[in-house]
Amino acid sequence: MRALLVSLLAILMPGPAWADVVWRGDFETGNSSQYTRAQQVSADRLQVVQSPVFQGRYALQATVRQGDDPINSSGNRNELVYQGYEKEGSEYYYRWQVLFPRDYPSAKTWQVFTQWHHNGCCGSPPVEFFVYGEELRLTLTNSVTPWKTALVRGQWQDFIFHVKWSSDPSVGFVELWHNGQRVLSRYAYATMYPGDGIYLKLGLYRSDTVQPVGVVYHDGFTQGTRLEDVLPPVSQPTPDAGTPAPDAGTPPDGETPPIVPSSPLPDTGATPPTFEGAPLQVGCSSTSGPLWVMALLGLGGLLHRTRRR
């Protein structure tokens, strides 16, 4: 009877009411079992730890030493892999947090901490978040960098990434929130290579020229179909006895709910985001790519697939 009722409601209720979290990779299982597999040289390189954390009880500590090459490829890495639901034309919101310790190494080369990789063996991924020198960057197909900002150590960095997955530059787009502020409006660009798939890699992957040990922390990864799916519920303060509770109401249409941490940080030396954001610094337009860039994407994107896998 319950199954029948659920089926009837699914037919009668409009689709958006049933949007929900698609997947969680927040490590609240106490291990990495939420992910498909690990690419690591030893178990101590990808550890689920209880401090520091942004939310919940657990986070991932990813460590890379020079020479770490678990898949006999370019660069050094230790990463978790998740084979998700991304297909041509699909659209998702992703939220996760990253902490770079105060001794995180600075190098004028790429140090990738999150990437959506194509199924092909070689070349740069369609989407990568990485450190370059003293900057955080978002780069697409190793061709354009629509967003960058200063690297901040010792403080959790909160990302919400909205993407329409498509190899067609007139269909695909990305949008980004950083520490509670929208820093990149919808940026039209191809987010997949033609005829290829996509999957998530989380951890640390860097040029083999970087010598110091690198450590980065990840927490709270959530994938949903709506912005609301990846935000924590906003709790209301309990009114004093005898005082009527205010009518919180709902945000007007089109208004973004506030983005706040789901729990306070422990006293570990890491400070929470201020949620004031930083001025947008872009490598191209913050709203849409130049038309000539989009027109040449099919050729230019493929020509740049030469670096990594």
XYZ file of C-alpha atoms in Angstrom:
309
model
C 0.000 0.000 0.000
C 2.811 2.429 0.890
C 4.586 1.709 -2.399
C 1.354 2.354 -4.304
C 0.832 5.669 -2.485
C 4.372 6.797 -3.261
C 3.894 5.903 -6.929
C 0.633 7.887 -7.115
C 2.225 10.921 -5.453
C 5.157 10.760 -7.875
C 2.681 10.992 -10.744
C 0.575 13.773 -9.239
C 3.306 15.962 -7.729
C 5.360 18.250 -10.014
C 8.911 17.160 -10.768
C 10.861 19.882 -8.884
C 9.251 18.868 -5.600
C 11.082 15.566 -5.871
C 14.527 17.013 -6.487
C 16.959 15.795 -3.864
C 20.561 15.025 -3.040
C 21.968 12.751 -5.735
C 25.092 11.663 -3.894
C 27.136 12.406 -0.788
C 30.886 11.981 -0.523
C 31.181 13.684 2.858
C 33.143 10.879 4.612
C 30.534 10.581 7.362
C 30.811 6.821 6.932
C 34.195 7.174 8.676
C 36.003 5.855 5.590
C 36.201 6.359 1.823
C 33.538 3.771 0.941
C 31.318 6.435 -0.668
C 33.834 6.625 -3.527
C 34.393 4.182 -6.392
C 38.117 3.622 -5.872
C 41.352 5.212 -4.685
C 44.511 6.029 -6.608
C 47.177 6.126 -3.889
C 50.650 4.766 -3.304
C 49.835 3.716 0.280
C 46.963 3.907 2.762
C 48.506 6.788 4.706
C 48.168 9.141 1.713
C 44.347 9.313 1.794
C 43.146 9.220 5.391
C 39.712 9.966 6.829
C 40.338 12.104 9.923
C 38.294 13.695 12.706
C 40.182 16.981 12.806
C 40.073 19.437 11.196
C 36.512 19.192 9.847
C 34.110 21.718 8.344
C 30.928 19.759 9.029
C 29.967 16.491 10.673
C 32.627 14.292 12.247
C 34.984 13.369 9.417
C 37.015 14.859 6.572
C 39.631 13.614 4.107
C 43.332 14.325 4.507
C 45.158 13.966 1.183
C 48.971 13.907 1.218
C 51.345 13.910 -1.755
C 55.092 13.461 -1.638
C 57.384 13.907 -4.605
C 57.500 10.619 -6.504
C 53.961 9.483 -5.614
C 52.734 7.979 -8.899
C 50.180 5.218 -8.256
C 48.958 4.914 -11.860
C 52.265 5.376 -13.709
C 51.232 8.624 -15.338
C 52.301 12.264 -15.469
C 52.639 14.172 -12.219
C 52.323 13.010 -8.613
C 48.982 12.239 -7.022
C 46.832 10.576 -4.440
C 43.132 10.889 -5.319
C 39.725 9.373 -4.739
C 37.633 8.582 -7.818
C 33.855 8.684 -8.020
C 32.066 7.483 -11.145
C 28.910 9.565 -10.951
C 25.778 10.427 -12.889
C 27.098 13.049 -15.308
C 25.831 12.571 -18.851
C 25.470 14.843 -21.862
C 22.795 17.404 -20.994
C 22.701 16.670 -17.244
C 22.828 19.548 -14.759
C 24.002 19.463 -11.147
C 25.078 21.516 -8.168
C 28.125 20.396 -6.188
C 29.200 21.698 -2.793
C 32.371 20.864 -0.911
C 34.982 22.461 1.331
C 38.776 22.534 1.064
C 41.409 23.544 3.613
C 45.008 24.352 2.714
C 47.215 24.200 5.833
C 49.447 27.140 6.694
C 52.507 25.284 5.375
C 50.932 24.392 2.011
C 53.706 24.728 -0.621
C 53.733 27.544 -3.161
C 54.893 26.685 -6.674
C 54.435 28.361 -10.045
C 52.878 25.237 -11.514
C 49.619 23.286 -11.288
C 48.412 21.586 -8.107
C 44.921 20.176 -8.738
C 42.679 19.545 -5.720
C 39.378 18.779 -7.504
C 38.756 17.764 -11.104
C 36.056 16.350 -13.338
C 37.999 14.132 -15.712
C 36.993 12.738 -19.083
C 36.878 8.982 -19.658
C 39.682 9.187 -22.204
C 43.132 8.246 -21.010
C 45.089 11.375 -21.790
C 45.052 15.154 -21.718
C 43.782 17.803 -19.351
C 40.356 17.362 -17.744
C 37.379 19.435 -18.911
C 37.031 21.005 -15.431
C 39.756 21.477 -12.827
C 40.172 23.481 -9.633
C 43.818 23.978 -8.781
C 46.448 26.065 -7.027
C 48.942 27.989 -9.134
C 51.505 29.932 -7.141
C 49.426 31.957 -4.696
C 46.136 31.660 -6.601
C 43.125 29.353 -6.707
C 41.933 28.841 -10.257
C 39.055 27.273 -12.156
C 40.115 26.238 -15.658
C 38.047 24.614 -18.425
C 39.614 22.247 -20.980
C 43.029 23.735 -20.194
C 41.910 26.633 -22.388
C 40.217 29.354 -20.325
C 40.329 30.407 -16.680
C 37.025 32.174 -15.981
C 37.728 32.561 -12.237
C 40.692 32.934 -9.931
C 41.334 34.385 -6.490
C 44.056 34.572 -3.872
C 45.015 31.364 -2.079
C 44.128 31.576 1.619
C 45.787 29.111 3.973
C 44.462 27.923 7.316
C 40.813 28.688 6.465
C 38.134 26.454 4.996
C 37.192 27.389 1.441
C 33.530 26.679 0.638
C 32.651 25.991 -3.013
C 29.316 25.546 -4.769
C 29.772 24.628 -8.420
C 26.797 24.627 -10.791
C 27.384 23.011 -14.160
C 25.457 21.935 -17.248
C 27.414 19.065 -18.745
C 27.583 19.311 -22.522
C 30.127 19.203 -25.330
C 28.126 21.935 -27.059
C 29.374 25.417 -26.020
C 25.898 26.854 -26.625
C 24.456 24.404 -24.067
C 27.146 23.837 -21.450
C 27.872 26.374 -18.730
C 29.427 26.763 -15.276
C 28.526 28.961 -12.307
C 30.425 29.322 -9.029
C 29.897 30.428 -5.439
C 32.937 30.843 -3.170
C 32.556 31.357 0.582
C 28.910 32.274 0.234
C 29.234 34.775 -2.621
C 28.447 34.143 -6.273
C 31.771 34.956 -7.917
C 31.060 33.623 -11.412
C 27.747 34.088 -13.197
C 26.729 31.553 -15.814
C 29.691 31.196 -18.130
C 28.819 29.526 -21.432
C 31.373 26.919 -22.456
C 31.653 23.254 -23.397
C 32.091 21.254 -20.203
C 32.685 17.850 -21.824
C 34.660 16.543 -24.756
C 32.514 15.266 -27.671
C 31.435 11.652 -27.252
C 33.160 11.331 -23.868
C 32.049 10.773 -20.280
C 32.993 12.504 -17.048
C 33.897 11.504 -13.483
C 35.052 13.172 -10.260
C 38.554 13.042 -8.760
C 39.187 14.479 -5.297
C 42.460 14.718 -3.393
C 45.712 16.253 -4.617
C 47.394 15.924 -7.995
C 50.360 18.091 -8.930
C 53.364 18.560 -11.146
C 56.234 16.227 -10.287
C 58.498 19.293 -10.087
C 56.950 20.264 -6.715
C 59.294 19.009 -4.007
C 57.775 19.848 -0.568
C 55.160 17.540 0.932
C 51.638 18.779 0.157
C 48.608 18.215 2.386
C 45.034 19.312 1.677
C 41.745 18.565 3.464
C 38.350 17.941 1.810
C 34.949 17.798 3.487
C 31.219 17.788 2.891
C 31.024 16.848 -0.798
C 27.373 16.856 -1.881
C 25.783 16.586 -5.330
C 22.215 17.717 -5.995
C 19.871 18.827 -8.730
C 18.976 22.162 -7.084
C 20.909 24.753 -5.119
C 18.701 24.029 -2.099
C 19.769 20.377 -2.179
C 23.380 21.180 -1.330
C 22.681 23.825 1.326
C 22.217 22.909 4.996
C 18.818 23.682 6.530
C 18.690 27.142 8.090
C 17.761 26.751 11.750
C 15.656 29.447 13.420
C 16.480 30.637 16.978
C 14.050 29.515 19.678
C 11.962 32.522 20.810
C 11.654 33.439 24.472
C 8.745 31.906 26.338
C 5.612 33.915 25.739
C 7.047 35.677 22.680
C 5.392 34.776 19.379
C 7.798 33.305 16.842
C 8.364 35.582 13.846
C 7.036 34.455 10.492
C 10.230 33.582 8.624
C 8.373 33.083 5.371
C 10.149 31.934 2.255
C 12.659 33.774 0.080
C 11.166 35.546 -2.942
C 11.434 33.731 -6.261
C 14.970 33.866 -7.629
C 16.531 34.858 -4.301
C 19.419 32.676 -3.173
C 19.087 31.233 0.360
C 21.888 32.159 2.750
C 24.915 29.868 2.674
C 26.236 29.023 6.123
C 28.375 26.266 7.673
C 26.290 23.361 8.922
C 28.233 23.175 12.186
C 30.890 25.234 13.978
C 34.520 24.337 13.471
C 36.510 22.808 16.326
C 39.466 24.750 17.647
C 42.095 23.237 15.353
C 43.824 26.367 14.109
C 41.625 26.478 11.002
C 39.222 29.407 10.804
C 35.798 29.263 9.124
C 34.934 31.247 6.010
C 33.767 34.814 6.611
C 31.183 34.454 3.825
C 31.958 37.962 2.661
C 33.673 36.624 -0.465
C 36.351 38.299 -2.503
C 36.166 40.583 -5.532
C 35.752 38.617 -8.714
C 38.964 38.236 -10.653
C 38.507 36.571 -13.995
C 40.641 35.446 -16.852
C 37.719 36.082 -19.241
C 34.234 37.528 -18.955
C 32.428 36.684 -15.716
C 29.116 36.233 -17.502
C 29.785 34.494 -20.792
C 32.680 33.470 -22.939
C 33.743 35.539 -25.938
C 31.909 34.358 -29.024
C 35.077 33.650 -30.931
C 36.353 31.485 -28.083
C 33.172 29.439 -28.034
C 33.218 29.076 -31.794
C 36.738 27.669 -31.726
C 36.159 25.445 -28.694
C 35.689 22.217 -30.607
C 39.138 22.589 -32.144
C 40.955 24.465 -29.384
C 39.753 22.219 -26.575
C 40.981 19.090 -28.315
C 44.339 20.609 -29.152
C 44.954 21.274 -25.452
C 44.336 17.693 -24.334
C 48.044 17.038 -23.977
C 48.950 17.280 -20.338
C 47.510 14.850 -17.852
C 45.329 11.907 -17.021
